[in-house]
mmCIF file of C-alpha atoms and ligand atoms in Angstrom:
data_model
loop_
_atom_site.group_PDB
_atom_site.id
_atom_site.type_symbol
_atom_site.label_atom_id
_atom_site.label_comp_id
_atom_site.label_asym_id
_atom_site.label_seq_id
_atom_site.Cartn_x
_atom_site.Cartn_y
_atom_site.Cartn_z
ATOM 1 C CA MET A 1 -17.233 -3.484 9.273
ATOM 2 C CA ARG A 2 -13.861 -3.315 7.458
ATOM 3 C CA ARG A 3 -11.189 -5.210 9.266
ATOM 4 C CA LYS A 4 -7.966 -3.206 9.694
ATOM 5 C CA LEU A 5 -4.750 -4.026 7.789
ATOM 6 C CA VAL A 6 -1.270 -2.968 8.569
ATOM 7 C CA ALA A 7 1.234 -3.263 5.878
ATOM 8 C CA ALA A 8 4.966 -3.005 6.046
ATOM 9 C CA ASN A 9 6.717 -1.449 3.029
ATOM 10 C CA TRP A 10 10.518 -2.218 3.522
ATOM 11 C CA LYS A 11 11.359 -0.229 0.343
ATOM 12 C CA MET A 12 15.034 -0.864 -0.664
ATOM 13 C CA HIS A 13 16.090 -1.812 2.880
ATOM 14 C CA GLY A 14 16.923 -5.243 4.271
ATOM 15 C CA SER A 15 19.009 -8.288 4.097
ATOM 16 C CA ARG A 16 18.646 -12.032 4.724
ATOM 17 C CA ALA A 17 19.532 -11.398 8.380
ATOM 18 C CA LEU A 18 16.935 -8.581 8.764
ATOM 19 C CA THR A 19 14.271 -10.659 6.882
ATOM 20 C CA GLU A 20 14.807 -13.451 9.288
ATOM 21 C CA GLN A 21 14.781 -11.078 12.390
ATOM 22 C CA LEU A 22 11.574 -9.166 11.447
ATOM 23 C CA LEU A 23 9.537 -12.172 10.137
ATOM 24 C CA SER A 24 10.536 -14.293 13.094
ATOM 25 C CA ALA A 25 9.462 -11.602 15.540
ATOM 26 C CA LEU A 26 6.071 -11.338 13.719
ATOM 27 C CA ALA A 27 5.588 -15.049 13.737
ATOM 28 C CA ALA A 28 6.476 -15.221 17.482
ATOM 29 C CA ARG A 29 3.911 -12.554 18.491
ATOM 30 C CA PRO A 30 1.366 -12.616 15.750
ATOM 31 C CA PRO A 31 -0.723 -9.400 15.782
ATOM 32 C CA SER A 32 -4.486 -9.600 16.042
ATOM 33 C CA CYS A 33 -5.077 -7.353 13.014
ATOM 34 C CA GLU A 34 -4.436 -8.321 9.359
ATOM 35 C CA VAL A 35 -0.713 -7.877 8.464
ATOM 36 C CA ALA A 36 1.107 -7.784 5.181
ATOM 37 C CA VAL A 37 4.787 -7.494 4.689
ATOM 38 C CA PHE A 38 6.360 -6.159 1.401
ATOM 39 C CA PRO A 39 10.078 -7.084 1.332
ATOM 40 C CA PRO A 40 12.258 -6.368 -1.677
ATOM 41 C CA PHE A 41 12.098 -9.015 -4.377
ATOM 42 C CA PRO A 42 15.209 -11.070 -3.453
ATOM 43 C CA TYR A 43 13.746 -11.788 0.068
ATOM 44 C CA LEU A 44 10.331 -12.736 -1.012
ATOM 45 C CA ALA A 45 10.910 -16.378 -1.032
ATOM 46 C CA GLN A 46 12.711 -16.335 2.419
ATOM 47 C CA ALA A 47 9.844 -14.160 3.798
ATOM 48 C CA LEU A 48 7.172 -16.564 2.501
ATOM 49 C CA ALA A 49 8.964 -19.527 4.208
ATOM 50 C CA LEU A 50 9.253 -17.628 7.556
ATOM 51 C CA ALA A 51 5.630 -16.404 7.410
ATOM 52 C CA GLU A 52 4.305 -19.926 6.995
ATOM 53 C CA GLY A 53 0.955 -18.485 5.816
ATOM 54 C CA ARG A 54 0.303 -16.665 9.040
ATOM 55 C CA LEU A 55 0.591 -13.264 7.314
ATOM 56 C CA ASP A 56 0.604 -12.058 3.728
ATOM 57 C CA ILE A 57 3.728 -11.444 1.864
ATOM 58 C CA GLY A 58 3.607 -8.853 -1.036
ATOM 59 C CA ALA A 59 5.849 -7.425 -3.630
ATOM 60 C CA GLN A 60 6.621 -3.692 -3.859
ATOM 61 C CA ASP A 61 6.078 -3.636 -7.622
ATOM 62 C CA LEU A 62 5.285 -5.820 -10.613
ATOM 63 C CA SER A 63 5.449 -5.548 -14.392
ATOM 64 C CA ALA A 64 2.820 -3.909 -16.523
ATOM 65 C CA HIS A 65 3.431 -6.730 -19.032
ATOM 66 C CA ALA A 66 2.280 -10.315 -18.611
ATOM 67 C CA GLN A 67 5.516 -11.942 -19.908
ATOM 68 C CA GLY A 68 8.175 -11.441 -22.540
ATOM 69 C CA ALA A 69 11.434 -9.724 -23.274
ATOM 70 C CA TYR A 70 11.398 -7.161 -20.499
ATOM 71 C CA THR A 71 14.771 -7.357 -18.964
ATOM 72 C CA GLY A 72 14.692 -6.728 -15.216
ATOM 73 C CA GLU A 73 11.001 -6.944 -14.846
ATOM 74 C CA VAL A 74 9.063 -9.358 -12.472
ATOM 75 C CA SER A 75 5.585 -10.481 -13.695
ATOM 76 C CA ALA A 76 2.437 -11.017 -11.638
ATOM 77 C CA ALA A 77 2.472 -14.712 -12.833
ATOM 78 C CA MET A 78 6.004 -15.200 -11.184
ATOM 79 C CA LEU A 79 4.787 -13.616 -7.990
ATOM 80 C CA ALA A 80 1.642 -15.719 -7.788
ATOM 81 C CA ASP A 81 3.806 -18.784 -8.623
ATOM 82 C CA LEU A 82 6.005 -18.044 -5.581
ATOM 83 C CA GLY A 83 3.086 -17.737 -3.355
ATOM 84 C CA VAL A 84 3.077 -14.010 -2.981
ATOM 85 C CA ARG A 85 -0.531 -12.636 -2.317
ATOM 86 C CA ARG A 86 -0.374 -8.894 -2.520
ATOM 87 C CA VAL A 87 1.374 -6.195 -4.537
ATOM 88 C CA LEU A 88 1.815 -2.550 -4.277
ATOM 89 C CA ALA A 89 1.188 -0.376 -7.241
ATOM 90 C CA GLY A 90 1.689 3.356 -7.927
ATOM 91 C CA HIS A 91 3.784 4.143 -4.871
ATOM 92 C CA SER A 92 4.842 7.768 -5.132
ATOM 93 C CA GLU A 93 8.452 6.674 -5.191
ATOM 94 C CA ARG A 94 7.748 4.726 -8.402
ATOM 95 C CA ARG A 95 5.695 7.708 -9.752
ATOM 96 C CA GLN A 96 8.511 10.028 -8.985
ATOM 97 C CA TYR A 97 11.646 8.312 -9.830
ATOM 98 C CA HIS A 98 10.327 5.870 -12.478
ATOM 99 C CA HIS A 99 7.917 8.215 -14.130
ATOM 100 C CA GLU A 100 4.947 5.854 -13.586
ATOM 101 C CA ASP A 101 1.705 7.440 -14.765
ATOM 102 C CA ASP A 102 -1.950 6.457 -14.168
ATOM 103 C CA LEU A 103 -2.238 4.309 -17.310
ATOM 104 C CA LEU A 104 0.873 2.226 -16.552
ATOM 105 C CA ILE A 105 -0.209 1.799 -12.896
ATOM 106 C CA THR A 106 -3.745 0.619 -14.106
ATOM 107 C CA ALA A 107 -1.942 -1.924 -16.462
ATOM 108 C CA LYS A 108 -0.113 -3.196 -13.418
ATOM 109 C CA LEU A 109 -3.331 -3.481 -11.437
ATOM 110 C CA GLU A 110 -4.861 -5.395 -14.339
ATOM 111 C CA ARG A 111 -1.918 -7.791 -14.530
ATOM 112 C CA ALA A 112 -2.186 -8.316 -10.661
ATOM 113 C CA PHE A 113 -5.890 -9.241 -10.935
ATOM 114 C CA GLU A 114 -5.237 -11.634 -13.806
ATOM 115 C CA GLN A 115 -3.077 -13.561 -11.382
ATOM 116 C CA GLY A 116 -5.304 -13.372 -8.406
ATOM 117 C CA LEU A 117 -2.965 -10.965 -6.545
ATOM 118 C CA MET A 118 -4.516 -8.316 -4.246
ATOM 119 C CA PRO A 119 -3.134 -4.939 -5.099
ATOM 120 C CA ILE A 120 -2.746 -1.826 -2.846
ATOM 121 C CA LEU A 121 -3.093 1.228 -5.023
ATOM 122 C CA CYS A 122 -1.167 4.181 -3.592
ATOM 123 C CA VAL A 123 -2.275 7.685 -4.116
ATOM 124 C CA GLY A 124 -1.279 11.069 -2.564
ATOM 125 C CA GLU A 125 -0.496 14.786 -3.295
ATOM 126 C CA THR A 126 2.921 16.494 -3.148
ATOM 127 C CA LEU A 127 3.594 19.409 -0.855
ATOM 128 C CA GLN A 128 3.234 21.760 -3.843
ATOM 129 C CA GLN A 129 -0.040 20.325 -4.750
ATOM 130 C CA ARG A 130 -1.421 20.679 -1.156
ATOM 131 C CA GLU A 131 -0.284 24.272 -0.958
ATOM 132 C CA HIS A 132 -1.810 25.134 -4.223
ATOM 133 C CA GLY A 133 -5.102 23.594 -3.012
ATOM 134 C CA THR A 134 -5.185 20.895 -5.509
ATOM 135 C CA THR A 135 -5.114 17.854 -3.076
ATOM 136 C CA GLU A 136 -8.552 16.720 -3.965
ATOM 137 C CA ALA A 137 -8.070 17.218 -7.737
ATOM 138 C CA THR A 138 -4.849 15.106 -7.600
ATOM 139 C CA LEU A 139 -6.478 12.310 -5.613
ATOM 140 C CA ALA A 140 -9.498 12.324 -7.998
ATOM 141 C CA ALA A 141 -7.159 12.124 -11.074
ATOM 142 C CA GLN A 142 -5.152 9.272 -9.561
ATOM 143 C CA LEU A 143 -8.232 7.312 -8.850
ATOM 144 C CA ALA A 144 -10.089 8.012 -12.047
ATOM 145 C CA THR A 145 -8.242 5.890 -14.665
ATOM 146 C CA PRO A 146 -7.945 2.732 -12.381
ATOM 147 C CA LEU A 147 -11.639 2.845 -11.406
ATOM 148 C CA ARG A 148 -12.795 3.463 -14.911
ATOM 149 C CA VAL A 149 -10.700 0.717 -16.372
ATOM 150 C CA LEU A 150 -11.124 -1.893 -13.626
ATOM 151 C CA GLY A 151 -14.851 -1.454 -13.285
ATOM 152 C CA GLU A 152 -16.307 -4.078 -10.996
ATOM 153 C CA ARG A 153 -12.833 -5.398 -10.185
ATOM 154 C CA SER A 154 -12.186 -2.176 -8.264
ATOM 155 C CA ALA A 155 -13.999 -3.827 -5.298
ATOM 156 C CA LEU A 156 -10.900 -5.950 -4.760
ATOM 157 C CA LEU A 157 -8.582 -2.984 -4.438
ATOM 158 C CA THR A 158 -7.065 -1.643 -1.254
ATOM 159 C CA ILE A 159 -6.148 2.000 -1.433
ATOM 160 C CA ALA A 160 -3.275 3.636 0.443
ATOM 161 C CA TYR A 161 -3.391 7.409 0.948
ATOM 162 C CA GLU A 162 0.275 8.499 1.262
ATOM 163 C CA PRO A 163 0.801 12.262 1.088
ATOM 164 C CA VAL A 164 4.329 12.678 -0.634
ATOM 165 C CA TRP A 165 5.286 15.351 1.935
ATOM 166 C CA ALA A 166 4.715 13.110 4.851
ATOM 167 C CA ILE A 167 6.749 9.994 3.531
ATOM 168 C CA GLY A 168 10.037 9.588 5.324
ATOM 169 C CA THR A 169 10.021 13.275 6.589
ATOM 170 C CA GLY A 170 8.827 12.464 10.129
ATOM 171 C CA CYS A 171 6.126 15.078 9.149
ATOM 172 C CA THR A 172 2.903 13.055 9.778
ATOM 173 C CA ALA A 173 -0.302 14.506 8.459
ATOM 174 C CA THR A 174 -2.638 15.492 11.212
ATOM 175 C CA ALA A 175 -5.465 13.108 12.003
ATOM 176 C CA ALA A 176 -7.877 15.641 10.792
ATOM 177 C CA GLN A 177 -6.009 16.016 7.366
ATOM 178 C CA VAL A 178 -5.931 12.201 7.047
ATOM 179 C CA GLN A 179 -9.634 11.788 7.780
ATOM 180 C CA ALA A 180 -10.487 14.486 5.294
ATOM 181 C CA ALA A 181 -8.390 12.974 2.573
ATOM 182 C CA HIS A 182 -9.824 9.461 3.334
ATOM 183 C CA ALA A 183 -13.383 10.798 3.274
ATOM 184 C CA PHE A 184 -12.830 12.440 -0.100
ATOM 185 C CA ILE A 185 -11.403 9.205 -1.464
ATOM 186 C CA ARG A 186 -14.440 7.355 -0.205
ATOM 187 C CA SER A 187 -16.676 9.863 -1.874
ATOM 188 C CA GLN A 188 -14.846 9.215 -5.216
ATOM 189 C CA LEU A 189 -15.480 5.515 -4.790
ATOM 190 C CA ALA A 190 -19.232 6.214 -3.831
ATOM 191 C CA ALA A 191 -19.539 8.226 -7.046
ATOM 192 C CA ARG A 192 -18.724 5.125 -9.045
ATOM 193 C CA ASP A 193 -20.619 2.629 -6.859
ATOM 194 C CA ALA A 194 -21.990 3.028 -3.361
ATOM 195 C CA LYS A 195 -20.832 -0.508 -2.453
ATOM 196 C CA LEU A 196 -17.255 0.424 -3.319
ATOM 197 C CA SER A 197 -16.947 3.068 -0.627
ATOM 198 C CA LYS A 198 -18.120 0.570 2.047
ATOM 199 C CA LEU A 199 -15.969 -2.274 0.771
ATOM 200 C CA ILE A 200 -12.666 -0.832 0.016
ATOM 201 C CA ARG A 201 -10.092 -0.398 2.687
ATOM 202 C CA VAL A 202 -8.302 2.888 2.641
ATOM 203 C CA LEU A 203 -4.925 2.768 4.574
ATOM 204 C CA TYR A 204 -2.901 5.802 5.542
ATOM 205 C CA GLY A 205 1.016 5.987 5.058
ATOM 206 C CA GLY A 206 3.460 8.690 5.772
ATOM 207 C CA SER A 207 5.642 8.671 8.939
ATOM 208 C CA VAL A 208 3.383 6.292 10.859
ATOM 209 C CA LYS A 209 4.837 5.412 14.253
ATOM 210 C CA ALA A 210 3.729 3.658 17.340
ATOM 211 C CA ALA A 211 3.128 7.126 18.918
ATOM 212 C CA ASN A 212 0.731 8.532 16.238
ATOM 213 C CA ALA A 213 -0.878 5.251 15.112
ATOM 214 C CA PRO A 214 -3.689 5.117 17.652
ATOM 215 C CA GLU A 215 -5.119 8.527 16.792
ATOM 216 C CA LEU A 216 -4.665 7.907 12.994
ATOM 217 C CA PHE A 217 -6.381 4.474 13.109
ATOM 218 C CA ALA A 218 -9.176 5.786 15.240
ATOM 219 C CA GLN A 219 -10.469 8.016 12.322
ATOM 220 C CA PRO A 220 -13.663 6.582 10.855
ATOM 221 C CA ASP A 221 -12.347 6.423 7.264
ATOM 222 C CA VAL A 222 -8.888 5.016 8.170
ATOM 223 C CA ASP A 223 -8.673 1.220 7.903
ATOM 224 C CA GLY A 224 -5.086 0.718 8.783
ATOM 225 C CA GLY A 225 -1.635 1.870 7.753
ATOM 226 C CA LEU A 226 1.162 1.378 5.132
ATOM 227 C CA VAL A 227 4.319 1.834 7.168
ATOM 228 C CA GLY A 228 7.856 2.470 5.750
ATOM 229 C CA GLY A 229 10.694 3.347 8.153
ATOM 230 C CA ALA A 230 8.893 2.256 11.435
ATOM 231 C CA ALA A 231 8.329 -1.186 9.898
ATOM 232 C CA LEU A 232 12.117 -1.940 9.928
ATOM 233 C CA ASP A 233 11.973 -2.229 13.835
ATOM 234 C CA ALA A 234 10.003 -5.269 15.000
ATOM 235 C CA ASN A 235 8.954 -3.654 18.261
ATOM 236 C CA GLU A 236 7.919 -0.498 16.666
ATOM 237 C CA PHE A 237 5.977 -2.339 14.030
ATOM 238 C CA LEU A 238 4.195 -4.647 16.473
ATOM 239 C CA ALA A 239 3.123 -1.577 18.589
ATOM 240 C CA ILE A 240 1.692 -0.040 15.475
ATOM 241 C CA CYS A 241 -0.124 -3.301 14.762
ATOM 242 C CA ALA A 242 -1.535 -3.282 18.289
ATOM 243 C CA ALA A 243 -3.160 0.170 17.575
ATOM 244 C CA ALA A 244 -5.115 -1.376 14.713
ATOM 245 C CA ARG A 245 -8.099 -3.030 16.358
HETATM 246 P P1 LIG B 1 7.373 6.127 5.985
HETATM 247 O O1 LIG B 1 6.629 5.412 6.980
HETATM 248 O O2 LIG B 1 8.921 5.843 6.127
HETATM 249 O O3 LIG B 1 7.141 7.706 6.066
HETATM 250 O O4 LIG B 1 7.012 5.638 4.518
HETATM 251 C C1 LIG B 1 5.707 5.545 4.251
HETATM 252 C C2 LIG B 1 5.553 4.799 2.853
HETATM 253 O O5 LIG B 1 5.961 5.367 1.820
HETATM 254 C C3 LIG B 1 4.965 3.489 2.940
HETATM 255 O O6 LIG B 1 4.785 3.059 1.705
#
């Protein structure tokens, strides 16, 4: 039985005051599911201090390089040194605005594993890809390089299915669409190794709210959520966590 995980991706939102407010609320009413919070880099140290080990703090990105002259980059080693446990890789906003491709994302996953960080690999199709009937081909392509290069280390991945058209739009995928995509992702994992498809958690992300979380999280292949906008409101996020049993 895979334990549910609810992750909060704050994206480029927040402040010291909001970090204090959201983390204090989570510490005061700890959810029963596993929770991970991904604040922007400048607030990681503050979030780690407030979380006091009761929930995982993660970074939204990391460098594909281990160290060196890469101005502006943050290495996996620095994150691990700080006490960060998780990291996102391949979020669609990184793919779209920073032109990250599957090879670069795979290099980031490798750097994460070298430092003992647990990465969440984000995949998902655009509206155009869905309308052209290439959702499954897109997901298969986004999974192929990481799974091939990582081999047995793939067992330590978490995957987040985030259809680009559902992110920040209020247009949530239906429970049936989500279940179908997750089942497909699981079939791709099984094609590599039967045990991967049983072990790896597949989260859903894209306009998750307290109102739709129970139905989404009830799908057999949905192991929790990766929440953007709704994670910036403590009560809403706690209600989403409560839907993950
Ligand atoms: P929203 O929940 O704001 O749609 O964002 C989802 C997301 O991209 C989480 O990584």
